[in-house]
Short mmCIF file of the N, C-alpha and C atoms (twelve columns), coordinates in Angstrom:
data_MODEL
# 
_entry.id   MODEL 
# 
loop_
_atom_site.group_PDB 
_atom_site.id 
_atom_site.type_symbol 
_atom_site.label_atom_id 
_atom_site.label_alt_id 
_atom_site.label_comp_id 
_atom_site.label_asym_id 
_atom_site.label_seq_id 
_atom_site.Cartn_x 
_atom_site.Cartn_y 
_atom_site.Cartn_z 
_atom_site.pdbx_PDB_model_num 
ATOM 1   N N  . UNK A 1   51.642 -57.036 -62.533 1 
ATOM 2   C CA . UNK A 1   53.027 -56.669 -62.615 1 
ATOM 3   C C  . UNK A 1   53.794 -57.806 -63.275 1 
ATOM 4   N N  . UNK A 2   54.720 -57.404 -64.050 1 
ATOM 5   C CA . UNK A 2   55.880 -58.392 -64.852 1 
ATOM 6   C C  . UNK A 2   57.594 -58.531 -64.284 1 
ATOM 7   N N  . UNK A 3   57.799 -59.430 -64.137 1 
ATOM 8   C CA . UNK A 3   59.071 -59.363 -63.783 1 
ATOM 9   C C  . UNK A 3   59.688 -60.102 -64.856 1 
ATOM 10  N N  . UNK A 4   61.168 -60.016 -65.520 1 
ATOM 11  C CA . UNK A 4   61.912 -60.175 -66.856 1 
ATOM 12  C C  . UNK A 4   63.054 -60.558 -66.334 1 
ATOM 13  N N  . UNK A 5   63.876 -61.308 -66.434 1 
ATOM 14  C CA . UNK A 5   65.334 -61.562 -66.292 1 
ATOM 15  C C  . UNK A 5   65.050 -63.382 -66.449 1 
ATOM 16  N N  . UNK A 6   66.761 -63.938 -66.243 1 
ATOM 17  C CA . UNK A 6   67.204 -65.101 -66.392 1 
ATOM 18  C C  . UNK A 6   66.836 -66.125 -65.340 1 
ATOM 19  N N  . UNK A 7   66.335 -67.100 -65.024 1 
ATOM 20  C CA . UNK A 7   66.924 -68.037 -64.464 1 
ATOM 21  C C  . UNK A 7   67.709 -68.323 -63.833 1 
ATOM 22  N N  . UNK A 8   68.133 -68.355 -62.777 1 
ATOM 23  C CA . UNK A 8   68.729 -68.954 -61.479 1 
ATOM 24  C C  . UNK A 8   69.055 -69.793 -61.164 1 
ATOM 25  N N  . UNK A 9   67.860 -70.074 -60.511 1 
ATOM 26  C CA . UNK A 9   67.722 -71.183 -60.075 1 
ATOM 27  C C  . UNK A 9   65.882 -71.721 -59.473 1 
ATOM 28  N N  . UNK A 10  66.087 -73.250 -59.392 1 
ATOM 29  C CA . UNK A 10  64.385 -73.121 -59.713 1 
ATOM 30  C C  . UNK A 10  64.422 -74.510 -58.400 1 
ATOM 31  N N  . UNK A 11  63.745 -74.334 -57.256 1 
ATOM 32  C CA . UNK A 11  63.619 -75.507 -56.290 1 
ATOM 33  C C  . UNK A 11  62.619 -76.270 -56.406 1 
ATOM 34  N N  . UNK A 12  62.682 -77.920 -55.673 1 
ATOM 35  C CA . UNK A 12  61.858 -78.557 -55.978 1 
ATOM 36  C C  . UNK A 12  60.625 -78.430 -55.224 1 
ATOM 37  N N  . UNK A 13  59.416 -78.584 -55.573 1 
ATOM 38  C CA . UNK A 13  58.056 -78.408 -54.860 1 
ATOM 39  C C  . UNK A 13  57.855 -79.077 -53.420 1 
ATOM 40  N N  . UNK A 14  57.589 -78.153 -52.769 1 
ATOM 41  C CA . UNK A 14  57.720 -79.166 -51.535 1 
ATOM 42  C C  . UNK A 14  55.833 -78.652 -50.999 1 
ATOM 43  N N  . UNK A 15  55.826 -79.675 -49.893 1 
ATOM 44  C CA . UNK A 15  54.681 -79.937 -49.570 1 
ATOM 45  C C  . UNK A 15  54.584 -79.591 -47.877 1 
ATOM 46  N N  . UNK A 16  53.807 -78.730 -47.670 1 
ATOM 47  C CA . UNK A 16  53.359 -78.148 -46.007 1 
ATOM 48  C C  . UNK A 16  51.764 -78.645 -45.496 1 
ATOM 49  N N  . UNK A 17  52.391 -79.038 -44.421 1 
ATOM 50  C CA . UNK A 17  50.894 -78.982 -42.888 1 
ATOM 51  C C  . UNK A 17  50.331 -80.524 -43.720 1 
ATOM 52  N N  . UNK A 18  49.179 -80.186 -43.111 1 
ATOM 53  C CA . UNK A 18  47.986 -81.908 -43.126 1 
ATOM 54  C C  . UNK A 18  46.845 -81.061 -44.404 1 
ATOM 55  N N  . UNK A 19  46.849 -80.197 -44.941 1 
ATOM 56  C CA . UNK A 19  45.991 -79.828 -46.071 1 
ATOM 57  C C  . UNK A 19  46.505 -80.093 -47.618 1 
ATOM 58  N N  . UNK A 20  47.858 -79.829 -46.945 1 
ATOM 59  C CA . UNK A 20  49.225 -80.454 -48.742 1 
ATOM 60  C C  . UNK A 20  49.242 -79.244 -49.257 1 
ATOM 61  N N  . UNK A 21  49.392 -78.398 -48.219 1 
ATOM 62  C CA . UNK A 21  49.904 -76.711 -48.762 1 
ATOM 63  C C  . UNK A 21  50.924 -77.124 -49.851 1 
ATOM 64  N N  . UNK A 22  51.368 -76.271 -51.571 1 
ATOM 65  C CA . UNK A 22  52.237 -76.625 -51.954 1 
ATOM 66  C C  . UNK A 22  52.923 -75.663 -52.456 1 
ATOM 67  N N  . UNK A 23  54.328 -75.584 -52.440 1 
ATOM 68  C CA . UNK A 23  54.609 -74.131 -52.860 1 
ATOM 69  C C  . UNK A 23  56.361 -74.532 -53.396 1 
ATOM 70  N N  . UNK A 24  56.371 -73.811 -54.641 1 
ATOM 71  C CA . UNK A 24  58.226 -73.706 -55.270 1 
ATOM 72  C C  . UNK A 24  58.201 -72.649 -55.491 1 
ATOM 73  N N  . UNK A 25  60.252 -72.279 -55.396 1 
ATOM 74  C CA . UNK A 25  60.637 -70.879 -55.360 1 
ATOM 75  C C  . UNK A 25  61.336 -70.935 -56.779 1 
ATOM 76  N N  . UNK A 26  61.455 -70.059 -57.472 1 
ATOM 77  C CA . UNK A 26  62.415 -70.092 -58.169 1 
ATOM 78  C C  . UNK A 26  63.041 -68.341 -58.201 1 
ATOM 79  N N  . UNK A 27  64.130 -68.538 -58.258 1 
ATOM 80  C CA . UNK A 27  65.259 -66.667 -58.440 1 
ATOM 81  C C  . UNK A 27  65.501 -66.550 -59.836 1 
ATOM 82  N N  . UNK A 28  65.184 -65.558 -59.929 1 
ATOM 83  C CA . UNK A 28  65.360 -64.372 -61.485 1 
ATOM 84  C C  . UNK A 28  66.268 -63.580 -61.197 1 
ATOM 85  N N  . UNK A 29  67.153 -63.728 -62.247 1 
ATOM 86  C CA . UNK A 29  68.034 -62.660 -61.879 1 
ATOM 87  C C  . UNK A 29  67.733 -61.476 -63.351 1 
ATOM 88  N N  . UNK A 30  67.631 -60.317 -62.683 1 
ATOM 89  C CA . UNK A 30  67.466 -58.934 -63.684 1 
ATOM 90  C C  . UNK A 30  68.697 -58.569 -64.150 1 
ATOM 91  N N  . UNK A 31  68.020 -57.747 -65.899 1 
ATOM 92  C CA . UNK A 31  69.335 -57.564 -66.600 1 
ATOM 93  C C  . UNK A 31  69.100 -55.922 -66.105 1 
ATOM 94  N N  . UNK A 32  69.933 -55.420 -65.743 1 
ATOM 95  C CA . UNK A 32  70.271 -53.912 -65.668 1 
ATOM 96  C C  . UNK A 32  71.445 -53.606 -64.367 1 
ATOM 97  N N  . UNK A 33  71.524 -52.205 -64.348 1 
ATOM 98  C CA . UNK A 33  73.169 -52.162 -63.847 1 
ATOM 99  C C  . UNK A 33  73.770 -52.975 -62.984 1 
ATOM 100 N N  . UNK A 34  72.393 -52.493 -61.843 1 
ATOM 101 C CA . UNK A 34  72.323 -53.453 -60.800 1 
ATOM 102 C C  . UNK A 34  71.781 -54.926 -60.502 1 
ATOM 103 N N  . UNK A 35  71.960 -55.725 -61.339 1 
ATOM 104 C CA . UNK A 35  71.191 -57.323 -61.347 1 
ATOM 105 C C  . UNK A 35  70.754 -57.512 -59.602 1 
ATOM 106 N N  . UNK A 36  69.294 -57.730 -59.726 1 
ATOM 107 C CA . UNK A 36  69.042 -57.931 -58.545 1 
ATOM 108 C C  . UNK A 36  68.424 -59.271 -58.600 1 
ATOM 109 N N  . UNK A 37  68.346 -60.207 -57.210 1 
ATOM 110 C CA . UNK A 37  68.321 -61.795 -57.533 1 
ATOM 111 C C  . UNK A 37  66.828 -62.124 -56.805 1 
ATOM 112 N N  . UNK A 38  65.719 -61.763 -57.393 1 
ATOM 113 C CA . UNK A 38  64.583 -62.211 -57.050 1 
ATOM 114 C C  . UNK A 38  63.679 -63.453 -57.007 1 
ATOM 115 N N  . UNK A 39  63.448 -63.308 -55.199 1 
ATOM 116 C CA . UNK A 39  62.925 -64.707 -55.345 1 
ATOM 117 C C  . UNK A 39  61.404 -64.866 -55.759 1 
ATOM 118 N N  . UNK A 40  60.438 -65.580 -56.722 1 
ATOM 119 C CA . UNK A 40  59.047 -65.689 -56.521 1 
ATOM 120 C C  . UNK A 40  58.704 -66.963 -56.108 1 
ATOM 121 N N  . UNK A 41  57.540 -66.787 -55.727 1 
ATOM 122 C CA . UNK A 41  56.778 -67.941 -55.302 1 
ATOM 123 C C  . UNK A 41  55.896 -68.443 -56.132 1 
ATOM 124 N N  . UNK A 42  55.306 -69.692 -56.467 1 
ATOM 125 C CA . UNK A 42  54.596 -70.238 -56.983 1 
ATOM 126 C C  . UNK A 42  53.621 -71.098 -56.142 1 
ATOM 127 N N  . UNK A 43  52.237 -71.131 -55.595 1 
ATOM 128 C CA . UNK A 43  51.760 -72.082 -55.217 1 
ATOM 129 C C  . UNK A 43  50.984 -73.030 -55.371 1 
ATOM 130 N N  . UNK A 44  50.320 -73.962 -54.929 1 
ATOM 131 C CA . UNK A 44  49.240 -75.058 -55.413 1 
ATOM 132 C C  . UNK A 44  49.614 -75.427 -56.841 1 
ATOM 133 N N  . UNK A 45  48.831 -75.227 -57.217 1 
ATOM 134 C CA . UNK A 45  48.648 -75.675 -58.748 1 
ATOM 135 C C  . UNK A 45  49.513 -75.287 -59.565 1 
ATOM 136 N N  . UNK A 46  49.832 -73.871 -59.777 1 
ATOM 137 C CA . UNK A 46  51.209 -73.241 -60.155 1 
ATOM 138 C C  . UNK A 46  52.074 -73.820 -60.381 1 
ATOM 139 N N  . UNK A 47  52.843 -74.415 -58.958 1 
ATOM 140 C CA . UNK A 47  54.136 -75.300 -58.887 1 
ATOM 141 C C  . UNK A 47  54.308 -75.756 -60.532 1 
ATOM 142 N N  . UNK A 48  53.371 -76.505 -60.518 1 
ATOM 143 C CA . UNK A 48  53.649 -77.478 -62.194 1 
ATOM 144 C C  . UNK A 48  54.358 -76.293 -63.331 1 
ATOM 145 N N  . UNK A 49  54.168 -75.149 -63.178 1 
ATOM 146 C CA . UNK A 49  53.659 -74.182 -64.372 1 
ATOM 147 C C  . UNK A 49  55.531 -74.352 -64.659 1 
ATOM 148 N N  . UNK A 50  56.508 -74.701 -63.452 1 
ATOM 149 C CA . UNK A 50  57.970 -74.680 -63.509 1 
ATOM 150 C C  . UNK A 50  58.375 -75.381 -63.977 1 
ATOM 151 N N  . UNK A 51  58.059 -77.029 -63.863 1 
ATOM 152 C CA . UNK A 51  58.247 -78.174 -64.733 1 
ATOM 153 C C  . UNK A 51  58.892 -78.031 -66.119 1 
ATOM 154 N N  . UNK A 52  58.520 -76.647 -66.909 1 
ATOM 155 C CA . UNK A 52  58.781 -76.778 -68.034 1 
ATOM 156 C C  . UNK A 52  60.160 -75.473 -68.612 1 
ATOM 157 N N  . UNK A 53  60.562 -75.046 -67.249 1 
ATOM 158 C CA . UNK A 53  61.899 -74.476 -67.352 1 
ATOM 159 C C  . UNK A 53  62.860 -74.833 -67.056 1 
ATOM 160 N N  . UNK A 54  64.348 -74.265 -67.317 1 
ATOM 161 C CA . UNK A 54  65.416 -74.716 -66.508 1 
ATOM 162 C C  . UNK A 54  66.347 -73.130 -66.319 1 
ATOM 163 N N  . UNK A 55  67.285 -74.121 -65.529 1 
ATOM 164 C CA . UNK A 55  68.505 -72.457 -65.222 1 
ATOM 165 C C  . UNK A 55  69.038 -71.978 -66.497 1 
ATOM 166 N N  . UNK A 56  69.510 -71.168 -66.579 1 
ATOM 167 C CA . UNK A 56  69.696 -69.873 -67.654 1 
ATOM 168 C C  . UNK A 56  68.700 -69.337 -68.342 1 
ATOM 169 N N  . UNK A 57  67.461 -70.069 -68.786 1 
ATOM 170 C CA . UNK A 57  66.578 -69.440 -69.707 1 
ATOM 171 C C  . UNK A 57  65.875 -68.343 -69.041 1 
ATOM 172 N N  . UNK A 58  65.649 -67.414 -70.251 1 
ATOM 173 C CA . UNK A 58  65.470 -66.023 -70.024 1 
ATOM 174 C C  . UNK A 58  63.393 -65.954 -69.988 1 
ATOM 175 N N  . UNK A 59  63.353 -65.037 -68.786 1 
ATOM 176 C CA . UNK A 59  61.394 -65.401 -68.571 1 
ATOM 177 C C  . UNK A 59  61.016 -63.750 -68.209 1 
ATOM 178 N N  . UNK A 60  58.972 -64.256 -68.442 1 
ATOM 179 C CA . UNK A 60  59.014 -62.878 -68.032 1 
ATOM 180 C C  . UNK A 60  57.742 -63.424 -67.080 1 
ATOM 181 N N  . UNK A 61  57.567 -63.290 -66.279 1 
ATOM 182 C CA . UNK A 61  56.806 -63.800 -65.066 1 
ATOM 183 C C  . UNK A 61  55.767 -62.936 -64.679 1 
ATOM 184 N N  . UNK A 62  54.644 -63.187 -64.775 1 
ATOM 185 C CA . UNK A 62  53.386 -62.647 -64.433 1 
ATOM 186 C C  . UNK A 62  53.434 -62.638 -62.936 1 
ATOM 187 N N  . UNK A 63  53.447 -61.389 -61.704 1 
ATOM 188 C CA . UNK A 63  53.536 -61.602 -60.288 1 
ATOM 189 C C  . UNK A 63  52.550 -60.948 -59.938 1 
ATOM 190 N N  . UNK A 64  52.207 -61.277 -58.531 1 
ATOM 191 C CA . UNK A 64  51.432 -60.184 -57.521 1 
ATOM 192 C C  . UNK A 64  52.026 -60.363 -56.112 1 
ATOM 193 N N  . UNK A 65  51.830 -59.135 -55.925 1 
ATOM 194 C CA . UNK A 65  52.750 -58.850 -54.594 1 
ATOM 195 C C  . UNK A 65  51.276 -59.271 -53.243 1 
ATOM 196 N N  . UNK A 66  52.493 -59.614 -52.340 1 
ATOM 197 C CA . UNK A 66  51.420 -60.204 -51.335 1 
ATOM 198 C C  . UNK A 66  51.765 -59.779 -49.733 1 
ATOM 199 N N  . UNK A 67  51.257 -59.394 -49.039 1 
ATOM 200 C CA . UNK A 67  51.666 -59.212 -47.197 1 
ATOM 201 C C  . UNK A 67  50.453 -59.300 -46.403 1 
ATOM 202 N N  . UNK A 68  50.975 -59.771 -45.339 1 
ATOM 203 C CA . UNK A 68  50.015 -59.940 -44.032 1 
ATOM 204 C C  . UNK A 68  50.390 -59.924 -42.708 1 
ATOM 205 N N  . UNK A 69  49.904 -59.894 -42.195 1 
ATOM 206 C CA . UNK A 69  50.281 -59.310 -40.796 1 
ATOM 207 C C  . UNK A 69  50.110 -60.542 -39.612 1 
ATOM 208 N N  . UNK A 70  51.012 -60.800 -38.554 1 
ATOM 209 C CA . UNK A 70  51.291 -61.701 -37.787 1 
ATOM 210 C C  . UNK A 70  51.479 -61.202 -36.686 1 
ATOM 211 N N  . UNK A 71  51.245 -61.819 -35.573 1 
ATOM 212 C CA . UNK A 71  51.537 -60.984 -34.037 1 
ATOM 213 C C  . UNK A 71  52.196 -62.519 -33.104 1 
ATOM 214 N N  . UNK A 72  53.667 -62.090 -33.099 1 
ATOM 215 C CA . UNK A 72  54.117 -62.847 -32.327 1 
ATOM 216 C C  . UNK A 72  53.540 -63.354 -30.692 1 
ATOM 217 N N  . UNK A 73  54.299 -63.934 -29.788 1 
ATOM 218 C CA . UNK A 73  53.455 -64.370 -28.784 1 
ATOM 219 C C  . UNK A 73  53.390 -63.043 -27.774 1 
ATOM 220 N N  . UNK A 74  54.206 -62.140 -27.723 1 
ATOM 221 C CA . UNK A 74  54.178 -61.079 -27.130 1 
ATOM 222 C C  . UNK A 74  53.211 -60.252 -27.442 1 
ATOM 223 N N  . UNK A 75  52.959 -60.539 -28.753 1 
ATOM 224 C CA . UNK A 75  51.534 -59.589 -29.016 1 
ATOM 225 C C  . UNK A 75  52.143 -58.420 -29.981 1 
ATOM 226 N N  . UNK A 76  53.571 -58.681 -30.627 1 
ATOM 227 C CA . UNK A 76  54.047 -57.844 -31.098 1 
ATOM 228 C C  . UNK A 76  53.794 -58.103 -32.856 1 
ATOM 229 N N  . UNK A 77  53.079 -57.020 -33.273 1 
ATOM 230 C CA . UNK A 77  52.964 -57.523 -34.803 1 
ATOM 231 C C  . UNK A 77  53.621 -57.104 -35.757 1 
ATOM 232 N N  . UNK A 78  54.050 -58.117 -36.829 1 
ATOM 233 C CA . UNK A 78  55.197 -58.307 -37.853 1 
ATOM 234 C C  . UNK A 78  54.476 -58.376 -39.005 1 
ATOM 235 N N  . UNK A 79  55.031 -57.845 -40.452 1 
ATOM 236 C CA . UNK A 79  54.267 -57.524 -41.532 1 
ATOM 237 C C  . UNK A 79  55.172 -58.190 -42.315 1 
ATOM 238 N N  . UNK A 80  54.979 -59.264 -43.422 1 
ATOM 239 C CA . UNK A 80  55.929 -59.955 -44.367 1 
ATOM 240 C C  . UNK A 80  54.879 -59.746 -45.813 1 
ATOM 241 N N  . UNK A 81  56.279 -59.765 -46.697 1 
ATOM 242 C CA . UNK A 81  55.679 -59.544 -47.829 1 
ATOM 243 C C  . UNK A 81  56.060 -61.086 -48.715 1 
ATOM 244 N N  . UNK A 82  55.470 -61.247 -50.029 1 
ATOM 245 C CA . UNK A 82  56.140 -62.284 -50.139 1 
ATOM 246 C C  . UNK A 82  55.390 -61.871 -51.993 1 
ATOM 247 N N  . UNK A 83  56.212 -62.570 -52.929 1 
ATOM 248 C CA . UNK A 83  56.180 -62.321 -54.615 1 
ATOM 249 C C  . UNK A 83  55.430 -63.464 -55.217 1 
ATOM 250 N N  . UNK A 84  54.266 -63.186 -55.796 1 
ATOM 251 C CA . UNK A 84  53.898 -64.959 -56.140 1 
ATOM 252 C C  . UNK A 84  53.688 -64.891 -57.518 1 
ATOM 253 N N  . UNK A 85  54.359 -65.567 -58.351 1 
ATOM 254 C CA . UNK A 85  54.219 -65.669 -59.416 1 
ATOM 255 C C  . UNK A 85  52.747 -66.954 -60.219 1 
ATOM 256 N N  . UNK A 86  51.941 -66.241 -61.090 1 
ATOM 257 C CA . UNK A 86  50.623 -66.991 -61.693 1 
ATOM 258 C C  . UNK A 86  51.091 -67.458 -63.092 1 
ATOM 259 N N  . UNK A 87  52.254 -67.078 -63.776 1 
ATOM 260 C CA . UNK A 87  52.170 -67.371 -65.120 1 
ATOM 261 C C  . UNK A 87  53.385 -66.999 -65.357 1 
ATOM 262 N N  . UNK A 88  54.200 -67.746 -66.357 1 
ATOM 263 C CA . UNK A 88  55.337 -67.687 -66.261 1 
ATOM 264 C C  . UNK A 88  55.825 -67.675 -68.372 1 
ATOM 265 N N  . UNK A 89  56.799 -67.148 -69.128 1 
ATOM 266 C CA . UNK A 89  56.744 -67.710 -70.095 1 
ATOM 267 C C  . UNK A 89  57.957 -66.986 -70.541 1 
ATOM 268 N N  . UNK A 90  58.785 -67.750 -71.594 1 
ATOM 269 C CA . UNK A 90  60.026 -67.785 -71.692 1 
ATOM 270 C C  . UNK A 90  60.259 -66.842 -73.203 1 
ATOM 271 N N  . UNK A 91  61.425 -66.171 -73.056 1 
ATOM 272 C CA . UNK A 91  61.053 -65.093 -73.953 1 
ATOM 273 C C  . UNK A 91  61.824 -64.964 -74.904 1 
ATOM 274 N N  . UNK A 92  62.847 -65.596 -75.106 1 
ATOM 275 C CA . UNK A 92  63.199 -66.059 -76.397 1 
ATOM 276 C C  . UNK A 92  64.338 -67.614 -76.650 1 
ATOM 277 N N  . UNK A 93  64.678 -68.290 -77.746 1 
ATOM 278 C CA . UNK A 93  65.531 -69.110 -77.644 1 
ATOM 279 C C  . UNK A 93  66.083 -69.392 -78.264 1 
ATOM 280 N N  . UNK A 94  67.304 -69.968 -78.368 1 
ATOM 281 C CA . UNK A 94  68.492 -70.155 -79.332 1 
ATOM 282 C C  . UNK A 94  68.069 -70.447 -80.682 1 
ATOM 283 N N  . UNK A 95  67.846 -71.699 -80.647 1 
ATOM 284 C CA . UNK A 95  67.721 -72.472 -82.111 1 
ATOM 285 C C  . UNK A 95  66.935 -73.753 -81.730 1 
ATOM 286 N N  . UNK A 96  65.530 -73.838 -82.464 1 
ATOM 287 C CA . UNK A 96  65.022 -75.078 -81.539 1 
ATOM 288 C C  . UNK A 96  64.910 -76.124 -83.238 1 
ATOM 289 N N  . UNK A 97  64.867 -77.780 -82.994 1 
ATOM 290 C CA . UNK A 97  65.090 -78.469 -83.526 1 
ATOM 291 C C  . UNK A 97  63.962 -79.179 -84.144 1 
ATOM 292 N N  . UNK A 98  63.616 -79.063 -85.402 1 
ATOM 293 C CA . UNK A 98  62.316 -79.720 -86.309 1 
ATOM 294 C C  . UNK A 98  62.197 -81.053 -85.506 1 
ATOM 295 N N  . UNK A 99  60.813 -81.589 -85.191 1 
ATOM 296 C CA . UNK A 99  60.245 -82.842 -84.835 1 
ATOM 297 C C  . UNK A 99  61.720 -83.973 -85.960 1 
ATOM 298 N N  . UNK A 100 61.881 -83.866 -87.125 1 
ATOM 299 C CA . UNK A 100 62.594 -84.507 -87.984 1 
ATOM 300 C C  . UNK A 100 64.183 -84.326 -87.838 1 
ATOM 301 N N  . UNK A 101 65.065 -83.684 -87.145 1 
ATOM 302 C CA . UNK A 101 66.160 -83.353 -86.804 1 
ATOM 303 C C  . UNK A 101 66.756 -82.686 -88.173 1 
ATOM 304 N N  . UNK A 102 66.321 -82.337 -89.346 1 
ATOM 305 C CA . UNK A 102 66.733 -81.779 -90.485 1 
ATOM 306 C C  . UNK A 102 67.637 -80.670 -90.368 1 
ATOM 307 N N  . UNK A 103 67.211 -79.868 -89.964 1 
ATOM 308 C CA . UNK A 103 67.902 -78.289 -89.310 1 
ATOM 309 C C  . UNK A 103 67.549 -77.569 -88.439 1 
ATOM 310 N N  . UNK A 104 68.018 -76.766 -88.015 1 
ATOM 311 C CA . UNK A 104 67.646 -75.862 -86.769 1 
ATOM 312 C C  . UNK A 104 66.747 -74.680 -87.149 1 
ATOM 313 N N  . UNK A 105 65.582 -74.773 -87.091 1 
ATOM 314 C CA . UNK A 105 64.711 -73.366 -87.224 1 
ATOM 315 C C  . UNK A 105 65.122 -71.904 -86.687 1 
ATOM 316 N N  . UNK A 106 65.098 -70.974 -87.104 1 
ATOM 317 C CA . UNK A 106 65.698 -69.745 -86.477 1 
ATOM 318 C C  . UNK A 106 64.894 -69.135 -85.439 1 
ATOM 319 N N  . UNK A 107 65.853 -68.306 -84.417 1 
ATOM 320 C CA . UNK A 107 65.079 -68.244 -83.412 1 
ATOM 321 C C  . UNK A 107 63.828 -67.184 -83.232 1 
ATOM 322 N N  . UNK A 108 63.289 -67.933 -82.555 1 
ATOM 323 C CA . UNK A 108 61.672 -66.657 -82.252 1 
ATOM 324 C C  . UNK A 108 62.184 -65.991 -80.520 1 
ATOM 325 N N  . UNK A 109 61.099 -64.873 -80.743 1 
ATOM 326 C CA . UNK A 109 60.176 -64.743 -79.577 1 
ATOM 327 C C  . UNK A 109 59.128 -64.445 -79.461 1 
ATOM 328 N N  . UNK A 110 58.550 -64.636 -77.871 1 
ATOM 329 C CA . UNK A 110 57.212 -64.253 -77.645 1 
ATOM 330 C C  . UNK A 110 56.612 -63.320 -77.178 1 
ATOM 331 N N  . UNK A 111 57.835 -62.056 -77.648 1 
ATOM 332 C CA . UNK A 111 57.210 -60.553 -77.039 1 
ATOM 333 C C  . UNK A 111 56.831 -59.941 -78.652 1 
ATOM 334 N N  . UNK A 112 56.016 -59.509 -78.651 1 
ATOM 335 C CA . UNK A 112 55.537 -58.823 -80.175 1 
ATOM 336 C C  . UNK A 112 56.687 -57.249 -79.801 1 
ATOM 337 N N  . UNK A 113 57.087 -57.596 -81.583 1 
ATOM 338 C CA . UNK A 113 57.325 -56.056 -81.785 1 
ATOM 339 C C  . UNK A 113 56.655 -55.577 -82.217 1 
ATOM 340 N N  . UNK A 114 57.617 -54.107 -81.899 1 
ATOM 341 C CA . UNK A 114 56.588 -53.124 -82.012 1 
ATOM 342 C C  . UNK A 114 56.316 -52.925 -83.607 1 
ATOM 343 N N  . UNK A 115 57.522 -52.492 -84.025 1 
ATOM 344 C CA . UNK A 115 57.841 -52.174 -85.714 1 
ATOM 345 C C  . UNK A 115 58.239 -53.340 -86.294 1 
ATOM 346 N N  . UNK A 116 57.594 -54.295 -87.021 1 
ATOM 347 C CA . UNK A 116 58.487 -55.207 -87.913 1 
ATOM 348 C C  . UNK A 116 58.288 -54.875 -89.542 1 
ATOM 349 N N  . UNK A 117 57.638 -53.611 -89.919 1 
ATOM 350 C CA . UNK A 117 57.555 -53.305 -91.162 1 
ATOM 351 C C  . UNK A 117 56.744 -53.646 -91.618 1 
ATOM 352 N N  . UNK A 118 55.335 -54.435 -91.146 1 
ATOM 353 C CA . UNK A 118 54.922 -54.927 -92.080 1 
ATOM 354 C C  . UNK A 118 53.559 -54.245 -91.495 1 
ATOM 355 N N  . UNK A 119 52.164 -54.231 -92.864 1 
ATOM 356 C CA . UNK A 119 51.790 -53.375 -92.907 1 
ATOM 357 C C  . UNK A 119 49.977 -54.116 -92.082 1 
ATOM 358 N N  . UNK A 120 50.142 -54.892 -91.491 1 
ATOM 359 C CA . UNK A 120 49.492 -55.617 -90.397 1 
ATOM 360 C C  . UNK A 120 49.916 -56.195 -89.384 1 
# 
């Protein structure tokens, strides 16, 4: 599954228990009527994969949905779901700047179209 929208906001990696569980959140917010503000997860190794975004830029996030089941001390059991994102990549950008500062290259992206006319 893919999830598409902007940047949020992106937290810093934090570290759980005596094994060095590691896990960052970052929120997407979706473009359509209703913008909804989704949080994913990233863990272990992942974390890093964020390093190389910031807030506003627009992503499309590789997820898998995740739940498991817990039984409080009563014996009563609770089902949580939770979004974890494996791959992350940014989908288009303004104007990025030659190694030489000469001029501004025009902008790309990294979703293929469908039709660009050309005959390959």
């Amino acid at each position: 599954m893919e999830l598409i929208g902007k940047i949020k906001l992106i937290t810093e990696t934090k570290t759980y228990g005596n094994n060095g569980f590691r896990k960052r959140e970052i929120v997407v917010t979706t473009d359509e009527q209703y913008p909804q503000h989704i949080l994913v997860e990233f863990v272990q190794d992942k974390c890093d994969l964020l390093d190389a975004f910031k807030v506003e830029q627009e992503v499309k996030i590789a997820i898998n949905l995740r739940g498991r089941e817990w039984m409080n001390q009563e014996g009563i059991v609770k089902y949580f779901n939770s979004i974890q994102g494996w791959k992350i990549e940014q989908l288009n950008t303004n104007f990025v700047m030659p190694a030489n500062n000469s001029a501004p290259l025009q902008p790309f992206s990294l979703i293929d179209e469908e039709d660009d006319g050309l005959p390959f």
